[in-house]
Amino acid sequence: MSLATAQVYQVQGSVRDANTREKLPFVSIVVNGGETGTTSNLEGQYQLQHNRPITSLRFSYVGYTPQTIPVDSLSRLDIALRPSAAQLREVVIRSGINPAHRIIQLANQNRDRHRLESIPAYTYRTYNKFILTANAPDELDLSDTLRLSEEDSSTLRMHNLLAKQHLFLMESITDYAQLGKTLSKETILATRVSGLQQPSFGVVAAEARVFSVYDDMPVFFGKRYLSPLSNGSIRRYDFVLQETAVVGPDSVFIISYAPQPGKNFNGLKGLLYINSDGWAVQNVVAESHADDKRGLKLQQQFVKVDNRQWFPSELDVEITVQQIYMRGHQPYAHIRTYITNVNLNPPLQRSDFGVIALDQRPDAWRQPEQLWQQYRHDSLSLKEQTTYQRLDSVGQAQKLDRTIRTMEYLMAKQLPIGPISLDLNRLIKVSRFEGMRLGIGAHTNNLLSERFTVGGYWGYGLRDKEHKYGADAAVKLHKPSELTISAAYAVDVEEPGGRRLPFRERSLLSDLRPALLPNLDYTTQRSASLSGRMLRYVQWQAGIRQEQRRPTLPLFTPEPGIGMPEFNLAEVTAGLRFAYGEQYMQLFNRMLPIPGRYPVLWLQYRKGIDAMESDGYTYNKFDLRAEGAFRQRSLGETRFVLAGGWVQGDAPFVSLYNGYGSYSSNYKVYAGEGFETMRSYEFFSDRYVALFLRQDLGKRLLNTKLFKPDLVLVQNMGIGDLRQPIPDLQSLEYDSMRKGFFESGLMLNNVISSAFSGVGVGAFYRYGPYALPRAKDNLKIKLTATLAF
């Protein structure tokens, strides 16, 4: 009697383009006419195992002539496919039933089960490689070196350099964990950066991971595109079933997609490999439109983990900025990621996650070579090895580590000099009231102590010719909860009737309003506070403040021989900031916020008290602010700010609310905050509510060959009231906004644009009860500025 055992046969190899020798990813490979099969990975490599003898392999790839190869006894088979005369088929006839539509609809119906966010918890490890290099133009002819111009000689030197090495190279190994939809953490275990000995950062595949073909509007490097698997995509995309590969009990449908001619939307083009096993995307190729100023291409491969969940295994992204050239060469970035060690049942708990979602181990820059070899999918090429060797030598000679540290200090607005750091944001400021303000500021840093800081500043306005100065100190009592006690003293300027909210940082690029204000109050402030974090997403602050305000607004009627009035106030305050799902990354030796997808809420209570040499004002003041953004597939992005406040009791004029206007006749630029057609101090109220809406339609309505700005609609409205009399003010100079203030606007952003920034124009119109008598005075034209990131 003899026992027969199943014998496994295996074949491996690679697939390339027969002409260019370029590696071909996602090549369909079918065994023995369909018994089993696979696809090549992003490196064009494949590996097959079968429980029957492998007698033939069929290789097919869109745009190439298929080949069927007898295997015989070969265990390795490298194949070169030749491009076919006919490339992707064009859609000529639209009548009848498109066979690709049925498959796309089935994939759409099953997309919820394949989203990663549908998995309760998972962990994995990644290896990431980032390469910055450049390509020479196709028409470049450098054969006759004796007749080259100076410009061509520079191009030749760059050409020779790129033949030996890349411009930049970076690698990293990371661990990623996800629990539910909001809790995530990624840790950089190892990092290597060409030219740097001790890098404080590493490459992660964040953008490639965020991109999901299953979302209606996937993010593709800061821009959103309509997914080919979104609801109703067959009305906007052309789908062509290019090939069907039968692999065992399943079929893989290869479908090309591209925006239909004449359809105006942010679309992609590429290929979808849809497996009939769950109608899941097995491979996806996505490219941005040829007219985009940034050329983007993403390739993603999925494998089935534990025979129950399709999961990304390889990611590849290429980025090209069309307008940028370096010595006749066009630079491009290439990011490659491999995902391993996937665990769909990790023992994760909420306590494993903090507010820091991305950080780097202190020893990440000195990991042994054995770790790199374990997770690299392939060893470094000679060109990549040369890149490290040459740039590391250059980095040491040029002291690039010190240069990177300096750049990190500039980003943090701190320049350390031993245990003291200069506050770079104190060096120069420009505003309508102070003119150019020159100054200096400094604080102690971690070299002196990680528990406490002490610092101060001085400044002088060249227009108002006044000195400003201050000092502060803080002690961190408990690091995990960020519990901190602080005290400050300052002689400076503040906005009359302004809004002060805890933990709200203004962006100079998106909020120009403070620089446009024509009048500010001179103040002397003394304060002490206790702050911290609780319940993960809540920052809180409580404190006490004593303040003297000296207004400069021309709304007062001073008595003869007496100057402008002074207001002495004392307040106790309590406030919080709630940002659900907000996380941070600890890179570049500092903590940076990661934009969240949920609205942010501020609440604050201030109580005026008769103490500390105040003028006896007693009042209650409540402030609220909520801001956020959400997207709709057909209407683009909606941004909103809802603000409100209420003052109850005996409050001075300086504790009320101004109308939040941002119009300046001297500077016709879009402020980004407040009412664009309202003068700064046209209204004052002791209670108000305001809503600011922006609808960014993108290029949906205006997208011609020569003119394709981003269309943005603006709607602002507010209402307020003033229940208490202000005897010190000339009542005819201000109003309370009790009848409601309304304005609408239309902005054409990026009329003139590059890959990273743009300039446009906006028109805003004021109407309703507070419209000005002359219609032309209600219309305000302003310049707009945008950044791509």
PDB file of C-alpha atoms in Angstrom, residues 477-737:
ATOM      1  CA  LEU A 477       2.872  70.414  37.351  1.00  0.00           C
ATOM      2  CA  HIS A 478       1.817  67.175  35.596  1.00  0.00           C
ATOM      3  CA  LYS A 479       3.036  66.301  32.110  1.00  0.00           C
ATOM      4  CA  PRO A 480       0.418  63.645  31.054  1.00  0.00           C
ATOM      5  CA  SER A 481      -2.507  66.001  31.780  1.00  0.00           C
ATOM      6  CA  GLU A 482      -0.563  69.108  30.678  1.00  0.00           C
ATOM      7  CA  LEU A 483      -1.435  70.672  34.048  1.00  0.00           C
ATOM      8  CA  THR A 484       0.344  74.049  34.071  1.00  0.00           C
ATOM      9  CA  ILE A 485       0.282  77.098  36.322  1.00  0.00           C
ATOM     10  CA  SER A 486       1.333  80.403  34.779  1.00  0.00           C
ATOM     11  CA  ALA A 487       1.522  84.129  35.480  1.00  0.00           C
ATOM     12  CA  ALA A 488       2.029  87.113  33.165  1.00  0.00           C
ATOM     13  CA  TYR A 489       2.424  90.900  33.155  1.00  0.00           C
ATOM     14  CA  ALA A 490       2.120  92.992  29.985  1.00  0.00           C
ATOM     15  CA  VAL A 491       1.847  96.584  28.787  1.00  0.00           C
ATOM     16  CA  ASP A 492       0.523  96.228  25.249  1.00  0.00           C
ATOM     17  CA  VAL A 493      -2.463  96.826  22.945  1.00  0.00           C
ATOM     18  CA  GLU A 494      -5.803  95.007  22.622  1.00  0.00           C
ATOM     19  CA  GLU A 495      -8.822  95.226  20.341  1.00  0.00           C
ATOM     20  CA  PRO A 496     -11.697  97.212  21.916  1.00  0.00           C
ATOM     21  CA  GLY A 497     -14.767  95.008  22.098  1.00  0.00           C
ATOM     22  CA  GLY A 498     -12.747  92.038  20.885  1.00  0.00           C
ATOM     23  CA  ARG A 499     -13.055  88.342  21.646  1.00  0.00           C
ATOM     24  CA  ARG A 500     -10.446  86.514  23.753  1.00  0.00           C
ATOM     25  CA  LEU A 501     -10.831  82.738  23.789  1.00  0.00           C
ATOM     26  CA  PRO A 502      -8.507  80.162  25.393  1.00  0.00           C
ATOM     27  CA  PHE A 503      -6.271  77.987  23.203  1.00  0.00           C
ATOM     28  CA  ARG A 504      -7.235  79.772  20.007  1.00  0.00           C
ATOM     29  CA  GLU A 505      -4.265  80.574  17.818  1.00  0.00           C
ATOM     30  CA  ARG A 506      -4.719  82.972  14.927  1.00  0.00           C
ATOM     31  CA  SER A 507      -3.168  82.262  11.562  1.00  0.00           C
ATOM     32  CA  LEU A 508      -1.582  85.265   9.894  1.00  0.00           C
ATOM     33  CA  LEU A 509      -2.313  83.829   6.438  1.00  0.00           C
ATOM     34  CA  SER A 510      -6.013  83.072   6.990  1.00  0.00           C
ATOM     35  CA  ASP A 511      -6.946  85.847   9.448  1.00  0.00           C
ATOM     36  CA  LEU A 512      -5.679  89.306   8.481  1.00  0.00           C
ATOM     37  CA  ARG A 513      -8.291  91.161  10.511  1.00  0.00           C
ATOM     38  CA  PRO A 514      -6.078  92.085  13.535  1.00  0.00           C
ATOM     39  CA  ALA A 515      -3.609  93.816  11.201  1.00  0.00           C
ATOM     40  CA  LEU A 516      -6.397  95.902   9.602  1.00  0.00           C
ATOM     41  CA  LEU A 517      -7.864  97.443  12.780  1.00  0.00           C
ATOM     42  CA  PRO A 518      -7.484 101.247  12.873  1.00  0.00           C
ATOM     43  CA  ASN A 519      -7.717 101.641  16.684  1.00  0.00           C
ATOM     44  CA  LEU A 520      -6.549  99.549  19.626  1.00  0.00           C
ATOM     45  CA  ASP A 521      -6.725  99.999  23.405  1.00  0.00           C
ATOM     46  CA  TYR A 522      -3.539 100.439  25.389  1.00  0.00           C
ATOM     47  CA  THR A 523      -3.605  97.967  28.259  1.00  0.00           C
ATOM     48  CA  THR A 524      -1.737  97.017  31.408  1.00  0.00           C
ATOM     49  CA  GLN A 525      -2.488  93.420  32.397  1.00  0.00           C
ATOM     50  CA  ARG A 526      -1.652  91.155  35.320  1.00  0.00           C
ATOM     51  CA  SER A 527      -2.912  87.578  35.212  1.00  0.00           C
ATOM     52  CA  ALA A 528      -2.509  84.109  36.692  1.00  0.00           C
ATOM     53  CA  SER A 529      -4.038  80.895  35.387  1.00  0.00           C
ATOM     54  CA  LEU A 530      -4.185  77.133  35.756  1.00  0.00           C
ATOM     55  CA  SER A 531      -4.676  75.045  32.582  1.00  0.00           C
ATOM     56  CA  GLY A 532      -4.623  71.439  31.473  1.00  0.00           C
ATOM     57  CA  ARG A 533      -6.272  68.713  29.428  1.00  0.00           C
ATOM     58  CA  MET A 534      -9.031  66.301  30.433  1.00  0.00           C
ATOM     59  CA  LEU A 535     -11.110  63.615  28.703  1.00  0.00           C
ATOM     60  CA  ARG A 536      -8.574  63.511  25.850  1.00  0.00           C
ATOM     61  CA  TYR A 537     -10.143  66.200  23.679  1.00  0.00           C
ATOM     62  CA  VAL A 538     -10.889  68.981  26.208  1.00  0.00           C
ATOM     63  CA  GLN A 539      -8.424  71.739  27.069  1.00  0.00           C
ATOM     64  CA  TRP A 540      -9.452  73.895  30.036  1.00  0.00           C
ATOM     65  CA  GLN A 541      -8.216  77.056  31.683  1.00  0.00           C
ATOM     66  CA  ALA A 542      -9.197  78.973  34.829  1.00  0.00           C
ATOM     67  CA  GLY A 543      -7.635  82.179  36.066  1.00  0.00           C
ATOM     68  CA  ILE A 544      -7.819  85.711  37.376  1.00  0.00           C
ATOM     69  CA  ARG A 545      -6.952  88.933  35.568  1.00  0.00           C
ATOM     70  CA  GLN A 546      -6.503  92.572  36.535  1.00  0.00           C
ATOM     71  CA  GLU A 547      -6.445  95.028  33.657  1.00  0.00           C
ATOM     72  CA  GLN A 548      -6.381  98.733  32.891  1.00  0.00           C
ATOM     73  CA  ARG A 549      -7.722  99.739  29.457  1.00  0.00           C
ATOM     74  CA  ARG A 550      -6.974 103.111  27.837  1.00  0.00           C
ATOM     75  CA  PRO A 551      -9.111 103.450  24.644  1.00  0.00           C
ATOM     76  CA  THR A 552      -8.070 105.352  21.538  1.00  0.00           C
ATOM     77  CA  LEU A 553     -11.430 105.225  19.736  1.00  0.00           C
ATOM     78  CA  PRO A 554     -12.798 108.673  18.784  1.00  0.00           C
ATOM     79  CA  LEU A 555     -16.218 107.816  20.245  1.00  0.00           C
ATOM     80  CA  PHE A 556     -15.767 109.496  23.614  1.00  0.00           C
ATOM     81  CA  THR A 557     -16.615 113.056  24.687  1.00  0.00           C
ATOM     82  CA  PRO A 558     -13.816 113.895  27.112  1.00  0.00           C
ATOM     83  CA  GLU A 559     -14.332 116.756  29.563  1.00  0.00           C
ATOM     84  CA  PRO A 560     -12.229 119.927  29.088  1.00  0.00           C
ATOM     85  CA  GLY A 561      -8.718 119.442  30.407  1.00  0.00           C
ATOM     86  CA  ILE A 562      -9.274 115.702  30.917  1.00  0.00           C
ATOM     87  CA  GLY A 563      -7.900 113.085  28.542  1.00  0.00           C
ATOM     88  CA  MET A 564      -9.448 109.848  27.394  1.00  0.00           C
ATOM     89  CA  PRO A 565     -10.994 107.728  30.158  1.00  0.00           C
ATOM     90  CA  GLU A 566      -9.352 104.734  31.784  1.00  0.00           C
ATOM     91  CA  PHE A 567     -11.124 101.533  32.788  1.00  0.00           C
ATOM     92  CA  ASN A 568      -9.820  99.369  35.628  1.00  0.00           C
ATOM     93  CA  LEU A 569     -11.199  95.849  35.567  1.00  0.00           C
ATOM     94  CA  ALA A 570     -10.802  92.625  37.527  1.00  0.00           C
ATOM     95  CA  GLU A 571     -12.101  89.297  36.241  1.00  0.00           C
ATOM     96  CA  VAL A 572     -12.129  85.635  37.105  1.00  0.00           C
ATOM     97  CA  THR A 573     -12.313  83.420  34.043  1.00  0.00           C
ATOM     98  CA  ALA A 574     -13.045  79.820  33.104  1.00  0.00           C
ATOM     99  CA  GLY A 575     -12.942  78.459  29.582  1.00  0.00           C
ATOM    100  CA  LEU A 576     -12.484  75.355  27.510  1.00  0.00           C
ATOM    101  CA  ARG A 577     -11.795  74.175  23.997  1.00  0.00           C
ATOM    102  CA  PHE A 578     -13.387  70.921  22.808  1.00  0.00           C
ATOM    103  CA  ALA A 579     -11.977  69.344  19.631  1.00  0.00           C
ATOM    104  CA  TYR A 580     -13.361  65.833  19.229  1.00  0.00           C
ATOM    105  CA  GLY A 581     -10.972  63.504  17.447  1.00  0.00           C
ATOM    106  CA  GLU A 582      -8.130  66.045  17.338  1.00  0.00           C
ATOM    107  CA  GLN A 583      -4.625  64.592  17.370  1.00  0.00           C
ATOM    108  CA  TYR A 584      -1.047  65.797  17.122  1.00  0.00           C
ATOM    109  CA  MET A 585       2.220  64.602  15.645  1.00  0.00           C
ATOM    110  CA  GLN A 586       5.528  64.830  17.479  1.00  0.00           C
ATOM    111  CA  LEU A 587       8.055  65.504  14.727  1.00  0.00           C
ATOM    112  CA  PHE A 588      10.750  68.072  13.964  1.00  0.00           C
ATOM    113  CA  ASN A 589      11.298  68.344  17.737  1.00  0.00           C
ATOM    114  CA  ARG A 590       7.892  69.915  18.250  1.00  0.00           C
ATOM    115  CA  MET A 591       4.218  68.984  18.522  1.00  0.00           C
ATOM    116  CA  LEU A 592       2.143  69.859  15.449  1.00  0.00           C
ATOM    117  CA  PRO A 593      -1.668  69.612  15.169  1.00  0.00           C
ATOM    118  CA  ILE A 594      -3.247  67.258  12.635  1.00  0.00           C
ATOM    119  CA  PRO A 595      -6.385  68.811  11.104  1.00  0.00           C
ATOM    120  CA  GLY A 596      -9.507  66.997  12.269  1.00  0.00           C
ATOM    121  CA  ARG A 597     -12.821  66.403  10.546  1.00  0.00           C
ATOM    122  CA  TYR A 598     -15.089  67.440  13.418  1.00  0.00           C
ATOM    123  CA  PRO A 599     -16.077  70.986  14.475  1.00  0.00           C
ATOM    124  CA  VAL A 600     -14.152  72.713  17.258  1.00  0.00           C
ATOM    125  CA  LEU A 601     -16.033  74.370  20.126  1.00  0.00           C
ATOM    126  CA  TRP A 602     -14.925  77.141  22.512  1.00  0.00           C
ATOM    127  CA  LEU A 603     -16.817  78.156  25.659  1.00  0.00           C
ATOM    128  CA  GLN A 604     -15.788  80.840  28.122  1.00  0.00           C
ATOM    129  CA  TYR A 605     -17.212  82.501  31.222  1.00  0.00           C
ATOM    130  CA  ARG A 606     -15.819  85.751  32.628  1.00  0.00           C
ATOM    131  CA  LYS A 607     -17.035  87.474  35.778  1.00  0.00           C
ATOM    132  CA  GLY A 608     -16.208  91.059  36.639  1.00  0.00           C
ATOM    133  CA  ILE A 609     -15.464  91.488  40.355  1.00  0.00           C
ATOM    134  CA  ASP A 610     -15.045  94.494  42.666  1.00  0.00           C
ATOM    135  CA  ALA A 611     -11.484  93.755  43.767  1.00  0.00           C
ATOM    136  CA  MET A 612      -7.800  94.428  43.021  1.00  0.00           C
ATOM    137  CA  GLU A 613      -8.209  98.199  42.549  1.00  0.00           C
ATOM    138  CA  SER A 614     -10.942  97.806  39.942  1.00  0.00           C
ATOM    139  CA  ASP A 615     -13.563 100.461  39.283  1.00  0.00           C
ATOM    140  CA  GLY A 616     -16.245  98.219  40.781  1.00  0.00           C
ATOM    141  CA  TYR A 617     -17.694  96.759  37.579  1.00  0.00           C
ATOM    142  CA  THR A 618     -19.592  93.539  38.269  1.00  0.00           C
ATOM    143  CA  TYR A 619     -20.908  91.557  35.345  1.00  0.00           C
ATOM    144  CA  ASN A 620     -21.164  88.107  33.792  1.00  0.00           C
ATOM    145  CA  LYS A 621     -19.870  87.494  30.296  1.00  0.00           C
ATOM    146  CA  PHE A 622     -20.465  84.341  28.240  1.00  0.00           C
ATOM    147  CA  ASP A 623     -18.705  83.584  24.931  1.00  0.00           C
ATOM    148  CA  LEU A 624     -19.223  80.785  22.433  1.00  0.00           C
ATOM    149  CA  ARG A 625     -17.557  79.916  19.155  1.00  0.00           C
ATOM    150  CA  ALA A 626     -17.882  76.854  16.902  1.00  0.00           C
ATOM    151  CA  GLU A 627     -16.098  76.331  13.621  1.00  0.00           C
ATOM    152  CA  GLY A 628     -15.779  73.448  11.234  1.00  0.00           C
ATOM    153  CA  ALA A 629     -15.967  72.203   7.682  1.00  0.00           C
ATOM    154  CA  PHE A 630     -17.749  69.420   5.851  1.00  0.00           C
ATOM    155  CA  ARG A 631     -17.833  68.271   2.261  1.00  0.00           C
ATOM    156  CA  GLN A 632     -20.544  67.334  -0.169  1.00  0.00           C
ATOM    157  CA  ARG A 633     -19.807  65.428  -3.327  1.00  0.00           C
ATOM    158  CA  SER A 634     -21.597  67.805  -5.675  1.00  0.00           C
ATOM    159  CA  LEU A 635     -21.280  71.128  -3.818  1.00  0.00           C
ATOM    160  CA  GLY A 636     -17.712  71.041  -2.539  1.00  0.00           C
ATOM    161  CA  GLU A 637     -16.572  72.220   0.879  1.00  0.00           C
ATOM    162  CA  THR A 638     -18.707  74.165   3.346  1.00  0.00           C
ATOM    163  CA  ARG A 639     -16.950  76.097   6.131  1.00  0.00           C
ATOM    164  CA  PHE A 640     -18.777  77.775   8.972  1.00  0.00           C
ATOM    165  CA  VAL A 641     -18.103  79.875  12.045  1.00  0.00           C
ATOM    166  CA  LEU A 642     -20.861  80.383  14.604  1.00  0.00           C
ATOM    167  CA  ALA A 643     -20.052  82.970  17.263  1.00  0.00           C
ATOM    168  CA  GLY A 644     -22.097  84.493  20.048  1.00  0.00           C
ATOM    169  CA  GLY A 645     -21.781  86.344  23.321  1.00  0.00           C
ATOM    170  CA  TRP A 646     -23.787  87.862  26.159  1.00  0.00           C
ATOM    171  CA  VAL A 647     -22.820  90.434  28.763  1.00  0.00           C
ATOM    172  CA  GLN A 648     -25.085  90.706  31.806  1.00  0.00           C
ATOM    173  CA  GLY A 649     -24.710  93.349  34.521  1.00  0.00           C
ATOM    174  CA  ASP A 650     -22.687  96.491  34.999  1.00  0.00           C
ATOM    175  CA  ALA A 651     -20.049  96.229  32.302  1.00  0.00           C
ATOM    176  CA  PRO A 652     -17.902  99.029  30.854  1.00  0.00           C
ATOM    177  CA  PHE A 653     -17.770  99.856  27.177  1.00  0.00           C
ATOM    178  CA  VAL A 654     -14.456  98.009  26.700  1.00  0.00           C
ATOM    179  CA  SER A 655     -16.074  94.729  27.840  1.00  0.00           C
ATOM    180  CA  LEU A 656     -18.832  94.841  25.193  1.00  0.00           C
ATOM    181  CA  TYR A 657     -18.631  93.380  21.682  1.00  0.00           C
ATOM    182  CA  ASN A 658     -17.775  95.307  18.549  1.00  0.00           C
ATOM    183  CA  GLY A 659     -19.563  94.334  15.331  1.00  0.00           C
ATOM    184  CA  TYR A 660     -16.630  92.199  14.126  1.00  0.00           C
ATOM    185  CA  GLY A 661     -16.090  94.226  10.984  1.00  0.00           C
ATOM    186  CA  SER A 662     -12.961  93.810   8.869  1.00  0.00           C
ATOM    187  CA  TYR A 663     -13.335  96.431   6.147  1.00  0.00           C
ATOM    188  CA  SER A 664     -10.485  98.899   5.729  1.00  0.00           C
ATOM    189  CA  SER A 665     -10.505 101.597   3.078  1.00  0.00           C
ATOM    190  CA  ASN A 666      -6.698 101.591   3.117  1.00  0.00           C
ATOM    191  CA  TYR A 667      -6.156  97.852   2.558  1.00  0.00           C
ATOM    192  CA  LYS A 668      -8.518  96.121   0.149  1.00  0.00           C
ATOM    193  CA  VAL A 669      -7.682  92.492   0.962  1.00  0.00           C
ATOM    194  CA  TYR A 670      -9.904  89.629   2.074  1.00  0.00           C
ATOM    195  CA  ALA A 671      -9.502  89.392   5.862  1.00  0.00           C
ATOM    196  CA  GLY A 672     -10.838  85.864   6.305  1.00  0.00           C
ATOM    197  CA  GLU A 673     -12.620  86.667   9.591  1.00  0.00           C
ATOM    198  CA  GLY A 674     -15.559  88.933  10.327  1.00  0.00           C
ATOM    199  CA  PHE A 675     -17.833  91.021   8.102  1.00  0.00           C
ATOM    200  CA  GLU A 676     -16.011  92.113   4.959  1.00  0.00           C
ATOM    201  CA  THR A 677     -18.183  95.215   4.301  1.00  0.00           C
ATOM    202  CA  MET A 678     -18.473  96.455   7.914  1.00  0.00           C
ATOM    203  CA  ARG A 679     -16.140  99.055   9.378  1.00  0.00           C
ATOM    204  CA  SER A 680     -14.213  97.825  12.395  1.00  0.00           C
ATOM    205  CA  TYR A 681     -16.123  99.721  15.125  1.00  0.00           C
ATOM    206  CA  GLU A 682     -19.395 100.533  13.401  1.00  0.00           C
ATOM    207  CA  PHE A 683     -21.485  98.493  15.891  1.00  0.00           C
ATOM    208  CA  PHE A 684     -21.344  97.655  19.599  1.00  0.00           C
ATOM    209  CA  SER A 685     -23.563  95.174  21.466  1.00  0.00           C
ATOM    210  CA  ASP A 686     -23.878  93.500  24.830  1.00  0.00           C
ATOM    211  CA  ARG A 687     -25.379  90.403  23.191  1.00  0.00           C
ATOM    212  CA  TYR A 688     -24.988  89.084  19.679  1.00  0.00           C
ATOM    213  CA  VAL A 689     -24.886  86.013  17.470  1.00  0.00           C
ATOM    214  CA  ALA A 690     -23.212  85.784  14.062  1.00  0.00           C
ATOM    215  CA  LEU A 691     -22.902  83.121  11.385  1.00  0.00           C
ATOM    216  CA  PHE A 692     -20.189  83.116   8.716  1.00  0.00           C
ATOM    217  CA  LEU A 693     -20.573  80.657   5.820  1.00  0.00           C
ATOM    218  CA  ARG A 694     -18.243  79.840   2.929  1.00  0.00           C
ATOM    219  CA  GLN A 695     -19.129  77.437   0.132  1.00  0.00           C
ATOM    220  CA  ASP A 696     -16.135  76.465  -2.001  1.00  0.00           C
ATOM    221  CA  LEU A 697     -17.483  75.065  -5.269  1.00  0.00           C
ATOM    222  CA  GLY A 698     -14.012  74.592  -6.698  1.00  0.00           C
ATOM    223  CA  LYS A 699     -13.870  74.526 -10.474  1.00  0.00           C
ATOM    224  CA  ARG A 700     -17.306  72.944 -10.918  1.00  0.00           C
ATOM    225  CA  LEU A 701     -18.906  75.953 -12.654  1.00  0.00           C
ATOM    226  CA  LEU A 702     -15.947  77.700 -14.294  1.00  0.00           C
ATOM    227  CA  ASN A 703     -13.446  75.366 -15.889  1.00  0.00           C
ATOM    228  CA  THR A 704     -12.365  76.470 -19.341  1.00  0.00           C
ATOM    229  CA  LYS A 705      -8.995  76.028 -20.969  1.00  0.00           C
ATOM    230  CA  LEU A 706      -7.816  79.567 -20.166  1.00  0.00           C
ATOM    231  CA  PHE A 707      -9.964  80.523 -17.173  1.00  0.00           C
ATOM    232  CA  LYS A 708     -10.618  78.080 -14.329  1.00  0.00           C
ATOM    233  CA  PRO A 709     -10.695  79.804 -10.949  1.00  0.00           C
ATOM    234  CA  ASP A 710     -12.144  78.323  -7.764  1.00  0.00           C
ATOM    235  CA  LEU A 711     -15.618  79.741  -7.165  1.00  0.00           C
ATOM    236  CA  VAL A 712     -16.411  80.533  -3.515  1.00  0.00           C
ATOM    237  CA  LEU A 713     -19.761  81.812  -2.215  1.00  0.00           C
ATOM    238  CA  VAL A 714     -19.854  83.788   1.043  1.00  0.00           C
ATOM    239  CA  GLN A 715     -22.849  84.496   3.275  1.00  0.00           C
ATOM    240  CA  ASN A 716     -22.410  86.373   6.565  1.00  0.00           C
ATOM    241  CA  MET A 717     -25.157  87.487   8.928  1.00  0.00           C
ATOM    242  CA  GLY A 718     -25.397  88.718  12.488  1.00  0.00           C
ATOM    243  CA  ILE A 719     -27.777  90.274  14.976  1.00  0.00           C
ATOM    244  CA  GLY A 720     -27.100  92.034  18.263  1.00  0.00           C
ATOM    245  CA  ASP A 721     -28.538  94.375  20.827  1.00  0.00           C
ATOM    246  CA  LEU A 722     -27.398  96.885  23.435  1.00  0.00           C
ATOM    247  CA  ARG A 723     -29.668  96.898  26.482  1.00  0.00           C
ATOM    248  CA  GLN A 724     -27.516  99.093  28.728  1.00  0.00           C
ATOM    249  CA  PRO A 725     -26.727 102.768  28.066  1.00  0.00           C
ATOM    250  CA  ILE A 726     -23.132 103.870  27.503  1.00  0.00           C
ATOM    251  CA  PRO A 727     -23.115 107.499  28.677  1.00  0.00           C
ATOM    252  CA  ASP A 728     -19.452 108.084  27.805  1.00  0.00           C
ATOM    253  CA  LEU A 729     -20.002 107.453  24.073  1.00  0.00           C
ATOM    254  CA  GLN A 730     -21.399 109.593  21.308  1.00  0.00           C
ATOM    255  CA  SER A 731     -24.441 107.493  20.434  1.00  0.00           C
ATOM    256  CA  LEU A 732     -24.672 108.729  16.857  1.00  0.00           C
ATOM    257  CA  GLU A 733     -21.284 107.150  16.028  1.00  0.00           C
ATOM    258  CA  TYR A 734     -22.302 103.540  16.537  1.00  0.00           C
ATOM    259  CA  ASP A 735     -25.289 101.224  16.363  1.00  0.00           C
ATOM    260  CA  SER A 736     -26.213  97.924  18.042  1.00  0.00           C
ATOM    261  CA  MET A 737     -26.980  95.671  15.024  1.00  0.00           C
TER     262      MET A 737
END
